Coordinates of C-alpha atoms and ligand atoms in Angstrom, one line a residue:
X814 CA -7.9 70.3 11.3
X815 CA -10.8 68.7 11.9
X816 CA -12.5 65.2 10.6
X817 CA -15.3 65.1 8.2
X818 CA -17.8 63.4 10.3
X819 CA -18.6 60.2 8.7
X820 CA -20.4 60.1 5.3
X821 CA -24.1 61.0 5.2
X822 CA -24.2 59.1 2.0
X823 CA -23.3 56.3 3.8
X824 CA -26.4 56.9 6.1
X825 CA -28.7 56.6 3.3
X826 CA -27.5 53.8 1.7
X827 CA -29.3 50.2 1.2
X828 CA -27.8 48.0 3.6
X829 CA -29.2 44.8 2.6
X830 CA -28.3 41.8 0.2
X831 CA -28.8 42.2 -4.0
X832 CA -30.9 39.4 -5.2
X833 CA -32.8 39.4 -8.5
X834 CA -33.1 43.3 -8.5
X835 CA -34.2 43.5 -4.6
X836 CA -32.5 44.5 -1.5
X837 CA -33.6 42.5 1.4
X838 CA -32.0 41.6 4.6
X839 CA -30.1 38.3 5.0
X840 CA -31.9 35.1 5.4
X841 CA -30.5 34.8 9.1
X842 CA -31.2 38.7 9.5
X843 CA -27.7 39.0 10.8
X844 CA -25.3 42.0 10.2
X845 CA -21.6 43.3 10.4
X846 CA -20.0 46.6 11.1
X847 CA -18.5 48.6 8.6
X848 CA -15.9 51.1 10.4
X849 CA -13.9 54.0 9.3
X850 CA -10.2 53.1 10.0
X851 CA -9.0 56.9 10.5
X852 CA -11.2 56.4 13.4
X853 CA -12.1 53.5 14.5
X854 CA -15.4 54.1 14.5
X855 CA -18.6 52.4 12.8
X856 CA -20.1 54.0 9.9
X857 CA -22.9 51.4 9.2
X858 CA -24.0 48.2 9.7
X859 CA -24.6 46.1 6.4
X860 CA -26.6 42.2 5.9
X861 CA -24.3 39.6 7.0
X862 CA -24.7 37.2 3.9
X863 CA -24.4 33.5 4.4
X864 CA -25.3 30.2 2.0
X865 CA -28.8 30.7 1.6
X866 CA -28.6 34.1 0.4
X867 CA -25.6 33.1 -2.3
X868 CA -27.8 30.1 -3.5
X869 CA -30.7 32.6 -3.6
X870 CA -28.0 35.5 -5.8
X871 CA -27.1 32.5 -8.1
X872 CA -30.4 31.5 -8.7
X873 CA -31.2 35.5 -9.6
X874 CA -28.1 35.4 -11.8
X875 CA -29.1 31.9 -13.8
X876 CA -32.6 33.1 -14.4
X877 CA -31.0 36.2 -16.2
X878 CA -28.6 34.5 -17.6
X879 CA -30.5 33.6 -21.3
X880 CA -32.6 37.2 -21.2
X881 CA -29.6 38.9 -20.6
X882 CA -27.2 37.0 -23.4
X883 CA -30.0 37.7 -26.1
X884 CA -30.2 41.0 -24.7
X885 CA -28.3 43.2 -27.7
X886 CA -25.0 44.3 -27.5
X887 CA -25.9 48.0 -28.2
X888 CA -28.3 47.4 -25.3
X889 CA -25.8 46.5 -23.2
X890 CA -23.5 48.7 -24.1
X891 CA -26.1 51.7 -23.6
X892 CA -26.6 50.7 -20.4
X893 CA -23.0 50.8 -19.5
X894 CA -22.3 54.4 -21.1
X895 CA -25.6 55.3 -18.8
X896 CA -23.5 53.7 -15.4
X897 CA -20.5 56.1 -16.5
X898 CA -22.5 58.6 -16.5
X899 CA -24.0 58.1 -13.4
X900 CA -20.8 57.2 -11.5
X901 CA -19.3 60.3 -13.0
X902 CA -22.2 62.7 -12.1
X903 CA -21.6 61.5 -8.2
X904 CA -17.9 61.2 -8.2
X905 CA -18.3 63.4 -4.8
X906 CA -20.2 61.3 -3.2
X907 CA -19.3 57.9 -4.1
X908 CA -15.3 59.4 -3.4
X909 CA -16.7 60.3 0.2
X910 CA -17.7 56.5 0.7
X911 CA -14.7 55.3 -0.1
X912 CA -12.6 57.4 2.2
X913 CA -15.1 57.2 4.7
X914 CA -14.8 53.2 4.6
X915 CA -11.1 52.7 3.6
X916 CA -9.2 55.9 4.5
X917 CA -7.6 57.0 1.4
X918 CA -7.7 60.8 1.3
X919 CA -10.0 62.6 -0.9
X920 CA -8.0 63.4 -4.0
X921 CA -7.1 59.2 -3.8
X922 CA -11.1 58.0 -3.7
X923 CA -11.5 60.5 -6.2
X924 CA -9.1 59.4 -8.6
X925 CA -10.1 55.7 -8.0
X926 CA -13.6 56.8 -9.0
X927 CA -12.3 58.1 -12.2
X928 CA -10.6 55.0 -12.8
X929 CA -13.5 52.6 -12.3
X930 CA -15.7 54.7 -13.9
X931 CA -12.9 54.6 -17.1
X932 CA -13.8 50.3 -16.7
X933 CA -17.5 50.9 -17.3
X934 CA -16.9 53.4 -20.3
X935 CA -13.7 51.2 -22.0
X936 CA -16.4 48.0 -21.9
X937 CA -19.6 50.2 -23.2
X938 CA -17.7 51.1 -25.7
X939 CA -16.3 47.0 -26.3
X940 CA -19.7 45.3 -26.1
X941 CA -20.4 46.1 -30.0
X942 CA -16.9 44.4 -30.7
X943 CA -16.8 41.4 -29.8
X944 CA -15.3 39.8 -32.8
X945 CA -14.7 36.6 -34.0
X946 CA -13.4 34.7 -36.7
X947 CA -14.2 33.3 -41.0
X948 CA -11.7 31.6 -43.0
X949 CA -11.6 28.8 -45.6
X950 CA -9.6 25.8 -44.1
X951 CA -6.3 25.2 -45.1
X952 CA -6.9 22.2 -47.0
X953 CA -10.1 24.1 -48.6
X954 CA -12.7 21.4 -47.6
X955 CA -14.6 24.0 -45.5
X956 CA -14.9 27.0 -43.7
X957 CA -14.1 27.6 -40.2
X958 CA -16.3 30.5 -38.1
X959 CA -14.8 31.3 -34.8
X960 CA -17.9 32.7 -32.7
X961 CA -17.7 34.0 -28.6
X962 CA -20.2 33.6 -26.7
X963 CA -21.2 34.7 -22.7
X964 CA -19.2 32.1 -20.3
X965 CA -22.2 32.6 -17.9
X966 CA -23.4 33.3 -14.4
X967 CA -19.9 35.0 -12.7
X968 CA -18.9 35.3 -8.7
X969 CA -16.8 38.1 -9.0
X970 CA -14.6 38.4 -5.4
X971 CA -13.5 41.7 -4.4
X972 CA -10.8 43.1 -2.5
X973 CA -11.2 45.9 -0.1
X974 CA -8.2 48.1 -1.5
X975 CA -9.6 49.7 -4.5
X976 CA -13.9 49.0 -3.4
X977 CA -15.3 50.7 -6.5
X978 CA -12.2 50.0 -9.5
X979 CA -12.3 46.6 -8.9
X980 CA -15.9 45.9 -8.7
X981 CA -16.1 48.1 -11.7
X982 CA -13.4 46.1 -13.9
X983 CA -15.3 42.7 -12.8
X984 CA -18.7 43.8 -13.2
X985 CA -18.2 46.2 -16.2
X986 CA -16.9 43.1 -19.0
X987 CA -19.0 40.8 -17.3
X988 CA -22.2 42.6 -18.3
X989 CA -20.5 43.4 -21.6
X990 CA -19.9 40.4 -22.4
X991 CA -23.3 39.1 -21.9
X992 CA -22.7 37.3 -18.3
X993 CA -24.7 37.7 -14.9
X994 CA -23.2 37.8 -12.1
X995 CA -23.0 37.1 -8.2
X996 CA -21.0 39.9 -6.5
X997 CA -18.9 39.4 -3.1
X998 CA -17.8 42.9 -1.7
X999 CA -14.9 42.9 0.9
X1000 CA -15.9 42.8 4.0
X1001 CA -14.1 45.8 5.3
X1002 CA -15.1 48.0 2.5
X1003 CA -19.1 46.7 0.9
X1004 CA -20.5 50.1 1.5
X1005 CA -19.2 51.4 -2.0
X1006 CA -20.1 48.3 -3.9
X1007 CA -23.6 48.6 -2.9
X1008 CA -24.0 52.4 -3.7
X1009 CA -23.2 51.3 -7.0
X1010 CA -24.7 48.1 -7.3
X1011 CA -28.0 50.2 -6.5
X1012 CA -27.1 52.7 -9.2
X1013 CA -26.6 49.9 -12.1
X1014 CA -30.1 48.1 -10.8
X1015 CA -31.9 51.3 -11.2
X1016 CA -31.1 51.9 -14.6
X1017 CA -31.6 48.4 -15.1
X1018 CA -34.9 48.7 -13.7
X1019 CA -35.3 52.2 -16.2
X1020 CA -34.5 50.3 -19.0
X1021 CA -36.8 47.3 -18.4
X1022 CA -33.6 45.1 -18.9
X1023 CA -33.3 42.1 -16.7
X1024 CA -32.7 43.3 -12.7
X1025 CA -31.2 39.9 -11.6
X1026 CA -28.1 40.3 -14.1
X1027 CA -26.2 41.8 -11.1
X1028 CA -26.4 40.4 -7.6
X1029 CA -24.6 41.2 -4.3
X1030 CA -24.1 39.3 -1.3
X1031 CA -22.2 41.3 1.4
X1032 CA -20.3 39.1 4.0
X1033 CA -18.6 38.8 6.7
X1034 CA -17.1 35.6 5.2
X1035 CA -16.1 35.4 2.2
X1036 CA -16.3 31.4 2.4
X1037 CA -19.6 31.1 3.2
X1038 CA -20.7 32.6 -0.1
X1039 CA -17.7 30.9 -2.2
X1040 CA -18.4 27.2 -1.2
X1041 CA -21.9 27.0 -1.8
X1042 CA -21.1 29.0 -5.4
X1043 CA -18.2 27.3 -6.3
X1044 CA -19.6 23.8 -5.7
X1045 CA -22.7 24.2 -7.8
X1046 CA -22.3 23.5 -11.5
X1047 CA -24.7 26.3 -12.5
X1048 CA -22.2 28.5 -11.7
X1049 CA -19.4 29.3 -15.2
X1050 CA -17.2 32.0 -14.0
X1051 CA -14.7 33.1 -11.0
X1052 CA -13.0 36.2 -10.6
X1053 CA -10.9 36.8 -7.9
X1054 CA -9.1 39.8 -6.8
X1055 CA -6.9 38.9 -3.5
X1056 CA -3.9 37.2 -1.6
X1057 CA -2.2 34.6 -3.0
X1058 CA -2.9 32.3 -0.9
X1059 CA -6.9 32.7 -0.8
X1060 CA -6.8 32.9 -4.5
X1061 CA -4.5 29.2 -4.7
X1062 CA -7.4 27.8 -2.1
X1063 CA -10.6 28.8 -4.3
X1064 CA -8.5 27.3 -7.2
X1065 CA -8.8 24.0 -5.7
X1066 CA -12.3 24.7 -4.6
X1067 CA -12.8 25.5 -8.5
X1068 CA -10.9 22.9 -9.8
X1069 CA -13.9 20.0 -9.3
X1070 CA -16.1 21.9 -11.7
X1071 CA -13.4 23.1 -13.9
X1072 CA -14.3 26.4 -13.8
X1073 CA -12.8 29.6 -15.8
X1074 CA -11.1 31.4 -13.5
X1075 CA -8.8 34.9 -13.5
X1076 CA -6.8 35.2 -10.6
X1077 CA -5.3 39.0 -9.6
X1078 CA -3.0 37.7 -6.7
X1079 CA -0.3 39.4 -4.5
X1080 CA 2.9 41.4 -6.1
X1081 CA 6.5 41.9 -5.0
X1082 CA 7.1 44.5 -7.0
X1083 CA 10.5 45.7 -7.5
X1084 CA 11.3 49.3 -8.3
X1085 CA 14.5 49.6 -10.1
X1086 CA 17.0 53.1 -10.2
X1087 CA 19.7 52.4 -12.5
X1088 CA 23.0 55.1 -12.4
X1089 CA 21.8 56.7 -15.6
X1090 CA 17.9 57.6 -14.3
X1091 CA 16.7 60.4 -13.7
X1092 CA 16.7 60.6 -10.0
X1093 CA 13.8 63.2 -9.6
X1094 CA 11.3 61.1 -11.8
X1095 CA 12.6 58.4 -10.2
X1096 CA 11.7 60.0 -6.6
X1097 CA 8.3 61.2 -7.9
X1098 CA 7.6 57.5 -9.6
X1099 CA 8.5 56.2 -6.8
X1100 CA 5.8 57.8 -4.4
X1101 CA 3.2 56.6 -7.3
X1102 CA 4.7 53.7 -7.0
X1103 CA 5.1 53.2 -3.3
X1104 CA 2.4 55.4 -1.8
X1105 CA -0.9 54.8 -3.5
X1106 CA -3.3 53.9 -0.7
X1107 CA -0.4 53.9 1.9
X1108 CA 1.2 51.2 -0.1
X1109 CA -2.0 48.9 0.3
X1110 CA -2.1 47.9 -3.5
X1111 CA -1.0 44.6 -5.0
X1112 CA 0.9 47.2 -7.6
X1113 CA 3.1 48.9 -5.0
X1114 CA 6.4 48.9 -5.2
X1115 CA 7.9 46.9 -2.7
X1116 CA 11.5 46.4 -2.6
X1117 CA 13.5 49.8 -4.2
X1118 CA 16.6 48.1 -6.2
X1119 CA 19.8 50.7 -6.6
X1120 CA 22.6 51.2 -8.4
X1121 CA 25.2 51.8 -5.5
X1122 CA 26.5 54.5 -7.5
X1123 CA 23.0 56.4 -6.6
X1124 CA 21.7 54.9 -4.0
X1125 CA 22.6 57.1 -1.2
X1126 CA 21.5 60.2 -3.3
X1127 CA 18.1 58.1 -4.0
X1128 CA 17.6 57.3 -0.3
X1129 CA 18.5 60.8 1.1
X1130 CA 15.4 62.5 -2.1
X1131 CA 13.1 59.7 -1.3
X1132 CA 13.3 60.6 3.1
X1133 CA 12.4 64.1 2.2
X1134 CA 9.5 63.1 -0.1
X1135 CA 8.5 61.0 2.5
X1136 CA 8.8 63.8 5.0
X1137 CA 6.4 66.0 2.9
X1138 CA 3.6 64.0 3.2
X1139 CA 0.6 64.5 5.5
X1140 CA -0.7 61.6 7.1
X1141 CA -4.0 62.1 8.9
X1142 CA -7.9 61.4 8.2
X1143 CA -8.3 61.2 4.4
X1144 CA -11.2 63.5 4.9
X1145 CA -9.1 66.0 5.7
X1146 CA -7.8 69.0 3.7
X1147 CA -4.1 68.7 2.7
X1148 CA -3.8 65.0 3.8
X1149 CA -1.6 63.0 1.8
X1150 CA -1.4 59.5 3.7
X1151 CA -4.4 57.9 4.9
X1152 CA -4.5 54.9 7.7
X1153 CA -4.0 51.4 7.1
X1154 CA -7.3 48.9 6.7
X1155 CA -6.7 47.4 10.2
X1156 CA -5.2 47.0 13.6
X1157 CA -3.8 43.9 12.1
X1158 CA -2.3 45.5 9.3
X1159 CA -0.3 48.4 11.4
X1160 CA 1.0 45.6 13.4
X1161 CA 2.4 43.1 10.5
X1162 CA 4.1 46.3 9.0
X1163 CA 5.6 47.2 12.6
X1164 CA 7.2 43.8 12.9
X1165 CA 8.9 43.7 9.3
X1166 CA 10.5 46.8 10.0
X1167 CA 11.6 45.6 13.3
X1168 CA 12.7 42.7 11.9
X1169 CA 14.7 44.4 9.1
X1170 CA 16.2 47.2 11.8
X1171 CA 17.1 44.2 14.0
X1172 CA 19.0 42.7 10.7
X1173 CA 20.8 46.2 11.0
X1174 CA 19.0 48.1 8.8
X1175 CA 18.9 52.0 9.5
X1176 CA 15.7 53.7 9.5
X1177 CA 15.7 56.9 7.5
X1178 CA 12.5 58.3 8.6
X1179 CA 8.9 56.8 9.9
X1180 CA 9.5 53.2 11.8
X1181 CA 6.9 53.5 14.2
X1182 CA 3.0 54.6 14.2
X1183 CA 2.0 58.1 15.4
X1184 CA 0.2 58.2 18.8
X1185 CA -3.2 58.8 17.3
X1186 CA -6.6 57.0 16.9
X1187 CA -7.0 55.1 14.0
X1188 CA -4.8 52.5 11.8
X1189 CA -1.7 54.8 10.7
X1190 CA 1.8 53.9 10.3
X1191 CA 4.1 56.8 9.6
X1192 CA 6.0 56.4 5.7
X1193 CA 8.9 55.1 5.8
X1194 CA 12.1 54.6 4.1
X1195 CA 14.6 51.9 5.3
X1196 CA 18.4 51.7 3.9
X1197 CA 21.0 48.9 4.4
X1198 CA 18.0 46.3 4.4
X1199 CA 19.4 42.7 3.5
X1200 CA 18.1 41.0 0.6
X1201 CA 16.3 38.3 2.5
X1202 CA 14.6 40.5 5.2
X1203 CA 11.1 39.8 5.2
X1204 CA 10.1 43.6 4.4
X1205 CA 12.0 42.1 0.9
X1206 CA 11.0 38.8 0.6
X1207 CA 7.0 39.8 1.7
X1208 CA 4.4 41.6 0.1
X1209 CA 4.6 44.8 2.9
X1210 CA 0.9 46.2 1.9
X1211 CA 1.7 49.3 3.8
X1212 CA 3.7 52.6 3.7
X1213 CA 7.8 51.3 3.8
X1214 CA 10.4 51.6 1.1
X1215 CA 13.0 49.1 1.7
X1216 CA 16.2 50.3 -0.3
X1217 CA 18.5 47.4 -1.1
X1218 CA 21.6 48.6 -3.6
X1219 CA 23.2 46.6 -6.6
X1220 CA 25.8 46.3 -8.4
X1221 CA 25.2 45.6 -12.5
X1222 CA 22.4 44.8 -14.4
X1223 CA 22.5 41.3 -14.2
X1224 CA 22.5 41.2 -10.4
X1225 CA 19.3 44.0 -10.5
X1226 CA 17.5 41.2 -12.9
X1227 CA 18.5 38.5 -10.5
X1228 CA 17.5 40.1 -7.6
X1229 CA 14.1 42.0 -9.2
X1230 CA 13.3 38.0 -10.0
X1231 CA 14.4 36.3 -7.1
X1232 CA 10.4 35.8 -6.0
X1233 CA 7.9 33.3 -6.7
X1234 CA 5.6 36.7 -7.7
X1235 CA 5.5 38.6 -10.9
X1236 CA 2.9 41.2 -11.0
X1237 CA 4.6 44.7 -11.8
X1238 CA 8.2 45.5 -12.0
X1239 CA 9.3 49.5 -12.3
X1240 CA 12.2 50.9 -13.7
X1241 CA 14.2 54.0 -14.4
X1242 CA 17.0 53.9 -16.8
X1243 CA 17.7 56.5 -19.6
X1244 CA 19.0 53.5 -21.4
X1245 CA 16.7 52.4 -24.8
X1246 CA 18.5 49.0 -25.3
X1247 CA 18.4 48.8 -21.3
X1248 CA 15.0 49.6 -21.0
X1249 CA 14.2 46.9 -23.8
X1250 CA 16.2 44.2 -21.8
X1251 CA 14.3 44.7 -18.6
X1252 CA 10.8 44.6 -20.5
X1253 CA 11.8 41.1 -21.7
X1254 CA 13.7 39.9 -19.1
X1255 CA 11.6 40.7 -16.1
X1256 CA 9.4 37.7 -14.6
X1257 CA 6.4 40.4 -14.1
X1258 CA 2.8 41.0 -16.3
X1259 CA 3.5 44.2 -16.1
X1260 CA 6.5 46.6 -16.9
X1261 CA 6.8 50.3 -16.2
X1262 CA 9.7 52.1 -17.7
X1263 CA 10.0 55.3 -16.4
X1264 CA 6.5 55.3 -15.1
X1265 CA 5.3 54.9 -11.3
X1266 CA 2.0 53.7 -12.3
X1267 CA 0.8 51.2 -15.0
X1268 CA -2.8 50.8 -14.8
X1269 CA -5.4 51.6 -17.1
X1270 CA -8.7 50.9 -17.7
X1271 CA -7.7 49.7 -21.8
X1272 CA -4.7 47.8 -20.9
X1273 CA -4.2 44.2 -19.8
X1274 CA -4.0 44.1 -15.6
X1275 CA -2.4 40.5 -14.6
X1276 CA 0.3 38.7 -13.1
X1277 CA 2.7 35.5 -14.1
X1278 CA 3.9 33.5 -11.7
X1279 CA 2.3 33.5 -8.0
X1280 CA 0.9 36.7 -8.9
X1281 CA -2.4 35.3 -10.9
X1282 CA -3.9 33.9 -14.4
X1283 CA -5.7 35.9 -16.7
X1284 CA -6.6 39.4 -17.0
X1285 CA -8.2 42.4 -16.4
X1286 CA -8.9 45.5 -18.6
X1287 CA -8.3 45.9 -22.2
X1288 CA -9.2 43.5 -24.8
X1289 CA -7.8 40.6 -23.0
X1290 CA -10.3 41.7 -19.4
X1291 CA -13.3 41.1 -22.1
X1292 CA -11.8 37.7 -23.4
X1293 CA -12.2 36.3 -19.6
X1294 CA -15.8 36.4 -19.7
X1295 CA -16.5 35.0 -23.3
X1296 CA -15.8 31.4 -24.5
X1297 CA -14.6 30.7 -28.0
X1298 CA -17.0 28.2 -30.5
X1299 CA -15.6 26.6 -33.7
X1300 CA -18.0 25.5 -36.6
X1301 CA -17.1 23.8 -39.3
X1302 CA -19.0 24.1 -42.4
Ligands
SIN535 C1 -4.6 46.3 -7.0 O1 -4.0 46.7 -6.1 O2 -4.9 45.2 -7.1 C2 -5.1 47.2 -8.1 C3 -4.3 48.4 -8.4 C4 -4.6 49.0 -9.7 O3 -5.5 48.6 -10.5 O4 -4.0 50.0 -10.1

């Protein structure tokens, strides 16, 4: 098999910052590397964004700010529809970029496309229902009119994980809702935000509707473009999508100007088989679950909770799953598992699972990375793990499925909560009133019975606990970027 040679679309790309409906360089003129982590290799070089180029986005994203709030909802809506469209037409190519710049294979990027591009549709579609509110007041001295109205100019922080999903489900209520926005691509992974950052300021630009509403500043530090932003009052709106502990520090950087914030943190999701699932949908929800991106998504499922009674039987169909998959260049035809982000990321999954091993748990398959170029660590499944090794306790962001067994509901529910995160929790019962319990009694946003994967563009996306505040998608997604007005009269 060979490698697709890095993408030509990435070749032809703008490379610069977003400001006010122009690409230019950076102020300094300085620029980063972008590689491709299936080889190590860079595929382009993109403006190294720094304060002066925020402070120049956020002025862009104020001076659009009142055009773009008058600007009619069925404009705005149009507009989106058109992006969907768009992104849909080039799903090839803009699936290219993001294997080329993150490594998921091809049937992956392509399926993230679909997704994002679901975001810009589900929030066309909600920009013409925005409702509020008209009653009489209880007493009946007067009436009360609830009205929503744009929050205003947005920094919208993305991760590197999913580079076009979740700039799309930032970006695609913002504009809905009638905000403008400053946008910080990861730094691994910008070149997929610009190609469509380009594509929405085009058809902007078609539709004579205000450029500067969308704004990107590529960086190699984040920081630099968060401090000036988050200090100056101008700015209404922070979205973050990232660790838990970068998300608590631009909390307190927001806190000063009391600023709306939605926080998508880190998970410790647990995946739980009860004796009464069905072990084969288990098994297949469980590579959803698990092996999305090589288990680099704040949804994966990271510890696997079993009923002792099946937990050997789960282990030994979850090794052979494991062994059927394909790791290699996510270019390549047939590949299943694509490389981790970084060097630094093969290594922190290497030392949990030594760690774990060392605590004497037995490797069922993977454990090491194959002698290759690029940042891969083989899948692997891990049985006898103890409940406080740190490929538990951690968010692993990488391809390991730590089995840890249990012995009754309760203890599953004690264990499935025993972490200061709550993002997702999975399980597999063929119990109703079972199934019930778990959806109330799991400390998680999000609950998937029977189901390996939960997203969706028309659904709320959020975490309780460590995991975040606020969220994404659905109704709830729109509500983030809208404030709420009572009049009395
Ligand atoms: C994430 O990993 O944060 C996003 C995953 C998803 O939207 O499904």
């Amino acid at each position: 098999m060979t490698s697709t040679p890095p993408s030509t679309v990435a070749a032809n790309l703008p490379t610069g910052v977003l400001v006010g409906g122009r690409w230019r360089p950076a102020r300094s003129g300085a620029t980063f590397e972008v590689e491709d982590p299936a080889t190590t290799r860079p595929i382009a070089e993109v403006a190294d964004g720094a304060e002066a180029d925020a402070r120049d986005a956020l002025d862009a994203a104020v001076a659009a700010s009142e055009p773009w709030r008058r600007t009619a909802p069925r404009v705005r809506a149009d507009l989106l529809r058109a992006v969907f469209d768009t992104i849909t037409a080039r799903a090839d190519d803009i699936a290219a970029l993001v294997t080329a710049e993150g490594g998921k294979p091809l049937a992956e990027s392509r399926a993230e496309v679909a997704y994002a591009a679901e975001y810009v549709r589900w929030y066309g579609e909600q920009a013409v229902r925005v409702e509020g509110l008209a009653r009489r007041a209880p007493a009946g001295t007067h009436h009360q009119l609830v009205l929503r109205r744009p929050v205003g100019p947005a920094l919208l922080i993305a991760p590197w994980n999913f580079p076009i999903a979740m700039i799309a489900r930032k970006v695609a209520p913002a504009l809905a809702a009638g905000c403008t926005c400053v946008v910080k691509p990861a730094q691994l992974t910008p070149l997929t935000t610009i190609y469509v950052a380009e594509l929405i300021r085009a058809e902007l630009e078609a539709r004579d509707l205000p450029v500067g509403v969308l704004n990107v500043v590529p960086s190699s530090s984040a920081r630099r473009i968060s401090e000036p932003l988050l200090a100056d009052p101008r700015l209404r709106k922070l979205s973050f999508t990232g660790s838990t502990e970068v998300g608590a520090a631009l909390l307190a950087a927001a806190a000063p100007s009391v600023l709306r914030t939605s926080m998508e943190l880190g998970g410790n999701a647990p995946f739980l088989v009860f004796a009464d699932a069905d072990l084969d949908a288990a098994v297949e929800g469980a590579l959803q679950a698990k092996m999305r991106n090589a288990g680099q998504t704040c949804v994966a499922a990271n510890r696997f909770l079993v009923h002792a009674s099946v937990a050997d039987e789960f282990a030994v169909r979850l090794t052979v799953a494991f062994d059927r998959l394909v790791v290699g260049h996510g270019a390549d035809e047939g590949v299943t598992v694509g490389p981790l982000i970084e060097r630094g990321a093969v290594d922190r999954v290497a030392e949990v699972v030594q760690q774990a091993a060392d605590g004497g748990a037995t490797v069922r398959t993977g454990g090491s990375a194959p002698a290759r170029e690029g940042y891969f660590y083989r899948p692997t499944v891990l049985t006898g793990v103890a409940p406080d090794a740190r490929v538990v306790t951690e968010e692993t962001f990488g391809p390991v499925a730590p089995v840890v067994t249990f012995g009754d509901e309760d203890e599953a529910l004690r264990l499935a909560n025993g972490t200061p995160f709550g993002l997702v929790a999975y399980a597999y019962t063929r119990d109703v009133g079972r199934a019930m319990r778990l959806a109330e009694e799991l400390e998680a946003g999000m609950v998937g019975i029977n189901r390996g994967m939960v997203s969706d563009a028309s659904a709320p996306f959020g975490g309780v606990k460590m995991s975040g505040l606020g969220r994404e998608g659905g109704e709830a997604g729109l509500d983030e970027y809208l404030e709420t007005v009572y009049v009395a009269l």
